PDB file of C-alpha atoms and ligand atoms in Angstrom:
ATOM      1  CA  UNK A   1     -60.643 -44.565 -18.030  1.00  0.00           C
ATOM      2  CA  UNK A   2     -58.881 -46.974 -15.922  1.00  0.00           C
ATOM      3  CA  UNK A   3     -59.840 -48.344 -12.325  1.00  0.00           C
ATOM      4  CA  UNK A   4     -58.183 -49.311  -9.581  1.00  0.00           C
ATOM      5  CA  UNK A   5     -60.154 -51.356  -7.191  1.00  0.00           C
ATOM      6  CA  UNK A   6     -59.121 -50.506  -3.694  1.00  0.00           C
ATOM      7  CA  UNK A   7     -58.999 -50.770   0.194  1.00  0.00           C
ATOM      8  CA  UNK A   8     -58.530 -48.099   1.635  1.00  0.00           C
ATOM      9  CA  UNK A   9     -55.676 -48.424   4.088  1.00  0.00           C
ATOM     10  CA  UNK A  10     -53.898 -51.017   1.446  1.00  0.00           C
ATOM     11  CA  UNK A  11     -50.324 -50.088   1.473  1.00  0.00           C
ATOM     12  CA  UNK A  12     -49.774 -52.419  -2.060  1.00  0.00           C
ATOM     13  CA  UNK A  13     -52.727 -49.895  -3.661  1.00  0.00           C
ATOM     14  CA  UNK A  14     -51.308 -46.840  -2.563  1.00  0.00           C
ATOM     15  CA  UNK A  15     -47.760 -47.644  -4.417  1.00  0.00           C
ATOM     16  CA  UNK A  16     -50.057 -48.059  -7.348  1.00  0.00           C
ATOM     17  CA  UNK A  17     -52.168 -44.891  -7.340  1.00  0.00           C
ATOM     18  CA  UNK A  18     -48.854 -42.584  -5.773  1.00  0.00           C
ATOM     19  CA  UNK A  19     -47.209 -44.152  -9.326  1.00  0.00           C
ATOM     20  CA  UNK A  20     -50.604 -42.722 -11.180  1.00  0.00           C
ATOM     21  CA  UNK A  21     -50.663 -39.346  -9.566  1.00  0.00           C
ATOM     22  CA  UNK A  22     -47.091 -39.106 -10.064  1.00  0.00           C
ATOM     23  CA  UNK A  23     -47.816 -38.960 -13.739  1.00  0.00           C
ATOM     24  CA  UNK A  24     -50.681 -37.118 -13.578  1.00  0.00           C
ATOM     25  CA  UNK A  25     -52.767 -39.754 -15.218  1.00  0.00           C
ATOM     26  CA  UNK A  26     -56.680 -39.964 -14.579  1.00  0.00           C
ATOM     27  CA  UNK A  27     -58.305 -42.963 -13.051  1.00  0.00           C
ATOM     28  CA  UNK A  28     -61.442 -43.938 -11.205  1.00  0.00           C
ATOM     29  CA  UNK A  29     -60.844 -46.021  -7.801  1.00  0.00           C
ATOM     30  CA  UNK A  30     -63.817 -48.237  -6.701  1.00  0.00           C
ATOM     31  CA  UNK A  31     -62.961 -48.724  -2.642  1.00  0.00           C
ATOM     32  CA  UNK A  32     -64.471 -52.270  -1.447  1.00  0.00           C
ATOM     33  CA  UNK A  33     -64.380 -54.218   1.982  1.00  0.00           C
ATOM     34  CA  UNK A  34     -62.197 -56.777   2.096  1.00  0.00           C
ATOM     35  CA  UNK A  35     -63.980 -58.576   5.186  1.00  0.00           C
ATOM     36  CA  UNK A  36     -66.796 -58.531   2.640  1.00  0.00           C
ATOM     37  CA  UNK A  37     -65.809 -59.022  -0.455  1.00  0.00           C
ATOM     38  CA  UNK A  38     -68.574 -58.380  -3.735  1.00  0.00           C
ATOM     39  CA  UNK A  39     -69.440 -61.052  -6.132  1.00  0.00           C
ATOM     40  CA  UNK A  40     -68.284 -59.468  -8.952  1.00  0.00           C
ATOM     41  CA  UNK A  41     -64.628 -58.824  -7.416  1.00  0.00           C
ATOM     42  CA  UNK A  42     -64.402 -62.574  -6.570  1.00  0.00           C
ATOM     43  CA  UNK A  43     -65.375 -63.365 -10.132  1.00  0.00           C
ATOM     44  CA  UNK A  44     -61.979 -60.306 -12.107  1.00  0.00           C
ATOM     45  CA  UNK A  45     -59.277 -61.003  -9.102  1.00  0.00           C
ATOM     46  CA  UNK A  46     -57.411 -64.008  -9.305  1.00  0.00           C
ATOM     47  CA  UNK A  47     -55.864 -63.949  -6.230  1.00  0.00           C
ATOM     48  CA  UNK A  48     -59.311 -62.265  -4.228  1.00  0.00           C
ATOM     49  CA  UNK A  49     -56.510 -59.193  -3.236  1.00  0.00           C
ATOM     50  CA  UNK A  50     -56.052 -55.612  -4.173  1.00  0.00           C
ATOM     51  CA  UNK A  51     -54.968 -53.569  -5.942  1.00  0.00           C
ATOM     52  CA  UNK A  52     -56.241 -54.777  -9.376  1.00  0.00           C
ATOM     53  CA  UNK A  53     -56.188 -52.402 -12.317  1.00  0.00           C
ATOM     54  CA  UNK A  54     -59.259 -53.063 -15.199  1.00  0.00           C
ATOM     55  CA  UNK A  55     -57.735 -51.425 -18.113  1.00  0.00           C
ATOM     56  CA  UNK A  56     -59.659 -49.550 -20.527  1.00  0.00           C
ATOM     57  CA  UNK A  57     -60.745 -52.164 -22.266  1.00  0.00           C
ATOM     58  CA  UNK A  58     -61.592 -54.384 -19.943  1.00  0.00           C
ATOM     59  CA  UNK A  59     -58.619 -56.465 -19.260  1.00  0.00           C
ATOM     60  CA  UNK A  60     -57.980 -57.005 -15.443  1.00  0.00           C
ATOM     61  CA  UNK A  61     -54.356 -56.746 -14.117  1.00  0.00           C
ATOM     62  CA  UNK A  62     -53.592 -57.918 -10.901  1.00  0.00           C
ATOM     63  CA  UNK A  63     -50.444 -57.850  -7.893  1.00  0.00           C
ATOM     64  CA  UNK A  64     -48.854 -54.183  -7.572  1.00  0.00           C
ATOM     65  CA  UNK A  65     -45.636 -55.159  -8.854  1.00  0.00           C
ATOM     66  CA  UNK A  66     -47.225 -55.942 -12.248  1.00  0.00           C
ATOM     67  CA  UNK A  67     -49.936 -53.414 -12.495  1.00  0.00           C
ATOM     68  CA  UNK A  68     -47.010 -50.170 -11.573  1.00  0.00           C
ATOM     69  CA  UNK A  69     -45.093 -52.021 -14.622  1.00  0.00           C
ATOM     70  CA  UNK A  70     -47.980 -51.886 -16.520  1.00  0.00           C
ATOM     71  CA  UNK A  71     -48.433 -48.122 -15.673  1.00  0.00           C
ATOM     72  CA  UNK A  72     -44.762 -47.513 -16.042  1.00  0.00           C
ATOM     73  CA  UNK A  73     -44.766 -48.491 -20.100  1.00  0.00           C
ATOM     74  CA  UNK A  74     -48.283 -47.507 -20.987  1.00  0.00           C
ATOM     75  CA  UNK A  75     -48.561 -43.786 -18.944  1.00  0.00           C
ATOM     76  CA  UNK A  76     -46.057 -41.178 -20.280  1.00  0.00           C
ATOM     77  CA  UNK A  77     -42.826 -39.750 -18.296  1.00  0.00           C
ATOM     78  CA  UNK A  78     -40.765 -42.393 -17.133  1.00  0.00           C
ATOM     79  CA  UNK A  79     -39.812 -42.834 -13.782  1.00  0.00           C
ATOM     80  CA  UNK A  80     -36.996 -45.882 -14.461  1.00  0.00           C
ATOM     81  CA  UNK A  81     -33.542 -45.265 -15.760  1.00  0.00           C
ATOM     82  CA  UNK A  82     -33.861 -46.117 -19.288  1.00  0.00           C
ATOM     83  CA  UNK A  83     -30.605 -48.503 -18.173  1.00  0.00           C
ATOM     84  CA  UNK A  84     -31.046 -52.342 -18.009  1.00  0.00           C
ATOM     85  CA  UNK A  85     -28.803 -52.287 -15.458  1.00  0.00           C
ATOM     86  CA  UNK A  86     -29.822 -49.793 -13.506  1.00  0.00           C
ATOM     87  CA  UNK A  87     -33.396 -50.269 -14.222  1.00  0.00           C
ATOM     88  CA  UNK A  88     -32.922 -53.719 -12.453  1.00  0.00           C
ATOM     89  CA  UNK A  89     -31.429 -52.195  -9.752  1.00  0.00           C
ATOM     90  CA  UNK A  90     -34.456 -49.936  -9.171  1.00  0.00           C
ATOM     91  CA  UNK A  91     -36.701 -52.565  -9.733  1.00  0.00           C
ATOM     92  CA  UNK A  92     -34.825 -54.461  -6.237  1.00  0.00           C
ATOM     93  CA  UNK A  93     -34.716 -51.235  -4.054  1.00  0.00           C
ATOM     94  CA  UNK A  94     -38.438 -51.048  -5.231  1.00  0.00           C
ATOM     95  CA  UNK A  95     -39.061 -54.834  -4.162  1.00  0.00           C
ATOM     96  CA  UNK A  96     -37.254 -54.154  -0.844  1.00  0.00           C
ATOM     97  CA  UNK A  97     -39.729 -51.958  -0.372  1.00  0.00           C
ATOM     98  CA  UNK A  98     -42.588 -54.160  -1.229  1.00  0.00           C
ATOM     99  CA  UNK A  99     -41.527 -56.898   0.747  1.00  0.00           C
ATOM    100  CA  UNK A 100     -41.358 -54.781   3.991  1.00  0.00           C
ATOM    101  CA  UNK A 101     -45.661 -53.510   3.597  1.00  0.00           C
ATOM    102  CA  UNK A 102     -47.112 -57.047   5.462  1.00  0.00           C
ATOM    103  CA  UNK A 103     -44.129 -56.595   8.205  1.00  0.00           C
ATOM    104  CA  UNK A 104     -45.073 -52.990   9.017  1.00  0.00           C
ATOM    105  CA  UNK A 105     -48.762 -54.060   9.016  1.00  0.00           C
ATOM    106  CA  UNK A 106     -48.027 -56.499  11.296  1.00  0.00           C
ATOM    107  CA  UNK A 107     -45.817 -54.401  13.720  1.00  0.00           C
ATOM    108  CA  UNK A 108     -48.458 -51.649  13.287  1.00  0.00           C
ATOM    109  CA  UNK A 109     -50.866 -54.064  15.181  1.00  0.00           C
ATOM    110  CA  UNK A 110     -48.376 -55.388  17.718  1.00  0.00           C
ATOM    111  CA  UNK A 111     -50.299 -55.595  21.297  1.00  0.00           C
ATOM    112  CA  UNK A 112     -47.270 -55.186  23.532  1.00  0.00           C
ATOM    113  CA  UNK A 113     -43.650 -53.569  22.920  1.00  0.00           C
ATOM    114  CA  UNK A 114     -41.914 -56.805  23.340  1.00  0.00           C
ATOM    115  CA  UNK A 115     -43.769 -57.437  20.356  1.00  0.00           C
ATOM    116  CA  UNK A 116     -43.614 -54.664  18.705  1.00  0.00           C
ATOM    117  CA  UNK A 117     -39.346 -54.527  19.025  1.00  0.00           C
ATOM    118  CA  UNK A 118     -39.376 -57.893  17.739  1.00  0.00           C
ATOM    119  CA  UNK A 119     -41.731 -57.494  14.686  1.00  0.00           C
ATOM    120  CA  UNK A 120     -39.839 -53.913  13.797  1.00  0.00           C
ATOM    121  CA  UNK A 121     -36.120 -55.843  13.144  1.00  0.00           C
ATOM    122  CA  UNK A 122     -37.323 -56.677   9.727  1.00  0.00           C
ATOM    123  CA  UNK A 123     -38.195 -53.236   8.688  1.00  0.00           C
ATOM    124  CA  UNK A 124     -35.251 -51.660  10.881  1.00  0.00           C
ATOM    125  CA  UNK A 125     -32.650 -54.078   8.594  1.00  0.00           C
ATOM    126  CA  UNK A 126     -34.349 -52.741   5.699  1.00  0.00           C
ATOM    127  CA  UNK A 127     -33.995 -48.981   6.645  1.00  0.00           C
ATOM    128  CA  UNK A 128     -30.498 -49.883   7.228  1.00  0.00           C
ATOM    129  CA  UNK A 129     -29.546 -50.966   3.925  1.00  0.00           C
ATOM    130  CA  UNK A 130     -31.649 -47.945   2.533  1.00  0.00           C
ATOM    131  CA  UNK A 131     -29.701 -45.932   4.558  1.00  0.00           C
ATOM    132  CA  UNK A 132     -26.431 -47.259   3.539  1.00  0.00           C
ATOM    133  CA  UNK A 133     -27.231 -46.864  -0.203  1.00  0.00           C
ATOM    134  CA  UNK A 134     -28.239 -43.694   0.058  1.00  0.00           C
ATOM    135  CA  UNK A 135     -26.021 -40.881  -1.173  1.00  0.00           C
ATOM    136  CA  UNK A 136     -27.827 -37.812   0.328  1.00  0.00           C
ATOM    137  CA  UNK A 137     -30.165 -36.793  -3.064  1.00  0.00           C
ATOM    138  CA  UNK A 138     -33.215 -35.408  -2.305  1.00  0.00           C
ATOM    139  CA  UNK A 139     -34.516 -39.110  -3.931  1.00  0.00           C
ATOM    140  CA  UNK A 140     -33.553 -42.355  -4.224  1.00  0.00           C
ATOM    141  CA  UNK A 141     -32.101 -41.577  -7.529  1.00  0.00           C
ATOM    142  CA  UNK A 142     -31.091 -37.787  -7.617  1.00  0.00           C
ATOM    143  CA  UNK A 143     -33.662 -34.795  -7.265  1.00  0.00           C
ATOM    144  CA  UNK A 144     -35.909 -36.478  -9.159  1.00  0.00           C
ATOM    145  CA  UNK A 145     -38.465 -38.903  -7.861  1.00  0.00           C
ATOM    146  CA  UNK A 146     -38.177 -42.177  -9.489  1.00  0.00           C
ATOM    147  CA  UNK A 147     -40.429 -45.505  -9.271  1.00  0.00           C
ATOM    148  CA  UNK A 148     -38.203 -46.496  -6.141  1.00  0.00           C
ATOM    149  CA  UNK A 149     -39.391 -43.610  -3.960  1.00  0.00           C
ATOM    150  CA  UNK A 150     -42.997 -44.363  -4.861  1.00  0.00           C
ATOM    151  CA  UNK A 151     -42.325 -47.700  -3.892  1.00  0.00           C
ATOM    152  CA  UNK A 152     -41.232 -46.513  -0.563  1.00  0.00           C
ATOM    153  CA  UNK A 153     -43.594 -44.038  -0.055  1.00  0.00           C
ATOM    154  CA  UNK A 154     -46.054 -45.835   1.429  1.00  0.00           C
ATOM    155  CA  UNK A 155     -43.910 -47.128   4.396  1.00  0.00           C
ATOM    156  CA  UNK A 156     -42.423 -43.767   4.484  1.00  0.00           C
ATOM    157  CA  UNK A 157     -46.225 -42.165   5.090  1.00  0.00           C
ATOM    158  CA  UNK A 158     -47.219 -44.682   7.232  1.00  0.00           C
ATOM    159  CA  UNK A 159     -44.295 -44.428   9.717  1.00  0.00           C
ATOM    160  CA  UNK A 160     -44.748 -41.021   9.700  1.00  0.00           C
ATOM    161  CA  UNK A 161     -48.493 -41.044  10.665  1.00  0.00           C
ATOM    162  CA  UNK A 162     -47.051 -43.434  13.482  1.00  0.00           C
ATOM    163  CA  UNK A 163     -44.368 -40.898  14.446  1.00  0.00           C
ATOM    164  CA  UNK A 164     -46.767 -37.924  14.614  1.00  0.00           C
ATOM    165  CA  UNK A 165     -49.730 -39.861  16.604  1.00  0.00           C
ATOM    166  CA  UNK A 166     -47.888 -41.925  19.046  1.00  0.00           C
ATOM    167  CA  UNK A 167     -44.157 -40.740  19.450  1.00  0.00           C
ATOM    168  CA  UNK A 168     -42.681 -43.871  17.850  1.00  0.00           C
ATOM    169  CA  UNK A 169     -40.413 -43.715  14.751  1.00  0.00           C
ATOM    170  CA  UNK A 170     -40.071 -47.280  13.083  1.00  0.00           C
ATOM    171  CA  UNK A 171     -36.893 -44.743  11.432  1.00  0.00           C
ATOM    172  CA  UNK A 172     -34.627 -43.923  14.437  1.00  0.00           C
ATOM    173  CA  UNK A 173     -31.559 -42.237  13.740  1.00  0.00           C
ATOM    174  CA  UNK A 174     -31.119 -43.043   9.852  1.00  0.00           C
ATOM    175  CA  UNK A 175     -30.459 -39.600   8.941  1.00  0.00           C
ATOM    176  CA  UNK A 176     -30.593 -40.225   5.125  1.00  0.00           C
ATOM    177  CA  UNK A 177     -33.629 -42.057   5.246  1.00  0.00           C
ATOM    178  CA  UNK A 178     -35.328 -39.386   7.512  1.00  0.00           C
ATOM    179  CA  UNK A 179     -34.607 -36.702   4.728  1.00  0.00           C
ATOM    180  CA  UNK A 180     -36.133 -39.093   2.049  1.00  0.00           C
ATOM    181  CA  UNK A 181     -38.661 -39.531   4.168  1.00  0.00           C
ATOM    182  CA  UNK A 182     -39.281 -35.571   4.181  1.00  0.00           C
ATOM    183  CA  UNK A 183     -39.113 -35.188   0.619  1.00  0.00           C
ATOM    184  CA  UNK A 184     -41.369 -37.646  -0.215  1.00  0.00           C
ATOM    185  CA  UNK A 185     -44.040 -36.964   1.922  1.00  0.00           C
ATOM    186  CA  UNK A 186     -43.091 -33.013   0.885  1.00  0.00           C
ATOM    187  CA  UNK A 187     -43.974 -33.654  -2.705  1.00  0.00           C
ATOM    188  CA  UNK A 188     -47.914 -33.939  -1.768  1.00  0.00           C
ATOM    189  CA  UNK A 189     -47.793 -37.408  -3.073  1.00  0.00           C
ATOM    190  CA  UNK A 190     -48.712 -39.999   0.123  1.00  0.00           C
ATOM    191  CA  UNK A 191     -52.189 -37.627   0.895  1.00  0.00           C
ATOM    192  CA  UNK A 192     -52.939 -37.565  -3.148  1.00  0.00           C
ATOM    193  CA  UNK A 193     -52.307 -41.385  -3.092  1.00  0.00           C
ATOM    194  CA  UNK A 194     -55.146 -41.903  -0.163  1.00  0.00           C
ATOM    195  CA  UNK A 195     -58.580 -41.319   0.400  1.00  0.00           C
ATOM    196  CA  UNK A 196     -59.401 -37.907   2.721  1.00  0.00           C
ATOM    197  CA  UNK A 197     -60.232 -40.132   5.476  1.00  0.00           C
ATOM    198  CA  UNK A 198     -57.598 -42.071   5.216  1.00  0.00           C
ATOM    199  CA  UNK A 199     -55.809 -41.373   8.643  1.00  0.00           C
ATOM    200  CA  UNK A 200     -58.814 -42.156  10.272  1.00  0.00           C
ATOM    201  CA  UNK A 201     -59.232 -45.126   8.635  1.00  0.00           C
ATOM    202  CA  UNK A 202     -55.594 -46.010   9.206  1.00  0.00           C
ATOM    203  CA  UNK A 203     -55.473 -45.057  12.887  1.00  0.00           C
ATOM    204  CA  UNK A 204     -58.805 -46.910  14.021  1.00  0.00           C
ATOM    205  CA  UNK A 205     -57.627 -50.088  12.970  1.00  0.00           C
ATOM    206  CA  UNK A 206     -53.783 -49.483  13.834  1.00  0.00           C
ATOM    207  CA  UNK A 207     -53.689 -47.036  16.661  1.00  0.00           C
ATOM    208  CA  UNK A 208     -56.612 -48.591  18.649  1.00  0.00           C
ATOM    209  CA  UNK A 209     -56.259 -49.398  22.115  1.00  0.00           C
ATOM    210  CA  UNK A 210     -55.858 -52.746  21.388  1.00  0.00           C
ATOM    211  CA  UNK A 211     -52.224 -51.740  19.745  1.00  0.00           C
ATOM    212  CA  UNK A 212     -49.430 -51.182  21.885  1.00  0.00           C
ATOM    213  CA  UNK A 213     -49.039 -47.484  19.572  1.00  0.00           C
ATOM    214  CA  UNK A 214     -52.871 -47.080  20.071  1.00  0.00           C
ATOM    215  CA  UNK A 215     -52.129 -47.022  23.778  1.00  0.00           C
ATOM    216  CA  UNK A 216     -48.748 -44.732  23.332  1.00  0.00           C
ATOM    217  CA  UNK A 217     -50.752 -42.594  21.138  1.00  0.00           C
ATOM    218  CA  UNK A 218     -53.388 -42.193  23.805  1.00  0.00           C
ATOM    219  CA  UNK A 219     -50.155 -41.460  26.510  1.00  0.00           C
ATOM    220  CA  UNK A 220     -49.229 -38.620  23.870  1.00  0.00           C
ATOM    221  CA  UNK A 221     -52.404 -37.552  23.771  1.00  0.00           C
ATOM    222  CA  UNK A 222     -51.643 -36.716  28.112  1.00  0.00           C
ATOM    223  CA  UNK A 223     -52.867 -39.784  29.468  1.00  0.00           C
ATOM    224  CA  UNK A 224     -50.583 -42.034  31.538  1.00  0.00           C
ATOM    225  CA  UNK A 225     -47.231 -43.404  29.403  1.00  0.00           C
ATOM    226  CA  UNK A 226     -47.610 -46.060  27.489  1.00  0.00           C
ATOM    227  CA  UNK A 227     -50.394 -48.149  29.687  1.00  0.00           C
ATOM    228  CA  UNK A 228     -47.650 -49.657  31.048  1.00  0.00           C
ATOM    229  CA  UNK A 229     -47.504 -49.386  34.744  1.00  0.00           C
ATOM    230  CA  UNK A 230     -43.560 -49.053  35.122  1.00  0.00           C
ATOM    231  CA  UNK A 231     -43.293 -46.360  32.948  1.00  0.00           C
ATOM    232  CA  UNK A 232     -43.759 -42.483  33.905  1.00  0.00           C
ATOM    233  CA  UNK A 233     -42.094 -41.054  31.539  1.00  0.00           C
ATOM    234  CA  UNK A 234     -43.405 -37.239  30.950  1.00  0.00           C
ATOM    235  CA  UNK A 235     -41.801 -37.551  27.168  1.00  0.00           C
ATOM    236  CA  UNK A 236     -43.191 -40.388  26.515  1.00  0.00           C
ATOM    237  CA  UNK A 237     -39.469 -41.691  25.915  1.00  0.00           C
ATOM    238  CA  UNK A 238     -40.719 -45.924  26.347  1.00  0.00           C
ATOM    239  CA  UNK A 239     -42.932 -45.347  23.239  1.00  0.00           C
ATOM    240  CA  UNK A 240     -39.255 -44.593  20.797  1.00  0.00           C
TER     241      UNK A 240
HETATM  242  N1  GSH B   1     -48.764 -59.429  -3.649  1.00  0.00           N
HETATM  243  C1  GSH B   1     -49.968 -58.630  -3.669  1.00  0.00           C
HETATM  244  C2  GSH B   1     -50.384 -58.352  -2.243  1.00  0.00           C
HETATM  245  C3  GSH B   1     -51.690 -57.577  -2.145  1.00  0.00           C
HETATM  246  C4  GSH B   1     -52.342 -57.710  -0.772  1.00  0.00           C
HETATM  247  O1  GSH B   1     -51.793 -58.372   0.137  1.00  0.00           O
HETATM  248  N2  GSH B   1     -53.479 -57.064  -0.626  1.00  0.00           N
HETATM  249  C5  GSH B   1     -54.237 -57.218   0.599  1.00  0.00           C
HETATM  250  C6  GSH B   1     -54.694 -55.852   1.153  1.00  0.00           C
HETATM  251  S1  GSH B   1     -53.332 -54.835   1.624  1.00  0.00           S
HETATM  252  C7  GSH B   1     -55.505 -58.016   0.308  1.00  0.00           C
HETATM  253  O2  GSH B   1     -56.138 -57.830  -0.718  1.00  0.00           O
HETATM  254  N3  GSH B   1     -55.886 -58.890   1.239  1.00  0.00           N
HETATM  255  C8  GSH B   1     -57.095 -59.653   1.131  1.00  0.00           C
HETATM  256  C9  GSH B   1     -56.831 -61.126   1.138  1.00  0.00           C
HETATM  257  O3  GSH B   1     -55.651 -61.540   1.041  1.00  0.00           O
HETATM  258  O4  GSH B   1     -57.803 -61.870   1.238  1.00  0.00           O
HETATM  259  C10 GSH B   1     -49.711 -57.346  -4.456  1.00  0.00           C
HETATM  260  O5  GSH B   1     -48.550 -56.920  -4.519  1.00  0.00           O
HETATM  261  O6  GSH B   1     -50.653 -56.796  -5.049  1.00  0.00           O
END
């Protein structure tokens, strides 16, 4: 069986495994600290990162955009357009997508909202063009998902974990994206894709109280707004 060798708030792994659960294929997933990293890892990953994938026999594959190739042509049901053309054109969206996981890490762990506004442009131009290519399908591609949703999906999930603990949507008013958004979280896929303590994992390390959405997730919890002394908000409003 194959193995994925993972950490488990990774967004580049989850791409991979939401690809392998969208085709139903079996795999093993060996979770390791990355502060720590084992021996043996050091020795198979060329670049010391996950995901990798060690194939069946034996061969290890490395960087997501590779390995979800790799699962694309050697796991049955196709999730590109059989197209060149259009088949490079998913293969961009998909690499938009990519691109965008280190900037939401980073504006996940923003410690003020000065920071936080600044870090989110990136993703927010992003969402923008997402939105404007969008035609109102319930995917990327018509109503079925396709490898550029998966590639999405975990930016999708993790801005909605943000949403739902702390009030502020790295979205906004993108109403296309919002309904992706909803589908692709609806199809089961983003909780498949993690571990089951996965939110807890995610939210200890990005909604602490040393993040500025830790400390709006504690005001949503009914604690005073946003730590931030001018604000008084009752809705929480300064935290979206
Ligand atoms: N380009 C790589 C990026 C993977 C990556 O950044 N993985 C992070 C975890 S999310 C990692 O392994 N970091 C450990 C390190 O860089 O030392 C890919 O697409 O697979």
């Amino acid at each position: 069986m194959i193995k994925i060798v993972s950490f488990k708030i990774c967004p580049f792994v989850q791409r991979v495994t939401a690809l392998l659960e969208a085709k139903q294929a079996s795999y093993e997933i060996d979770y390791i600290n990355l502060s720590n990293k084992p021996e043996w890892f050091l020795k198979v990953s060329p670049n010391a990162q996950v995901p990798i994938l060690i194939t069946e026999s034996d061969e290890v594959l490395f960087e997501s955009d590779a390995i979800s190739e790799y699962i694309e042509e050697t796991v049955p049901d196709a999730l590109f357009d059989p197209n060149p053309a259009k088949k490079a054109q998913q293969r961009a969206w998909s690499y938009l997508a990519s691109k965008h996981y280190l900037v939401q890490c980073s504006a996940q762990r923003s410690k003020d909202q000065a920071t936080l506004s600044e870090r989110s442009e990136k993703l927010s131009k992003a969402f923008s063009k997402l939105e404007a290519k969008l035609t109102g399908s319930k995917f990327f591609d018509g109503d079925r998902l396709g490898m550029v949703d998966l590639a999405w999906l975990p930016i999708l999930h993790r801005a909605s974990i943000i949403e739902q603990h702390s009030g502020y949507d790295f979205i906004g008013e993108l109403p296309k994206v919002k309904a992706l958004q909803k589908n692709i979280l609806d199809t089961g896929l983003s909780e498949k894709s993690v571990s089951e303590d996965f939110v807890d994992k995610f939210s200890a390390f990005y909604l602490s109280e040393q993040t500025y959405l830790g400390q709006c997730a504690k005001a949503k919890q009914g604690q005073s707004c946003c730590g931030d002394a001018e604000c008084t908000d009752d809705d929480f409003a300064c935290c979206s």
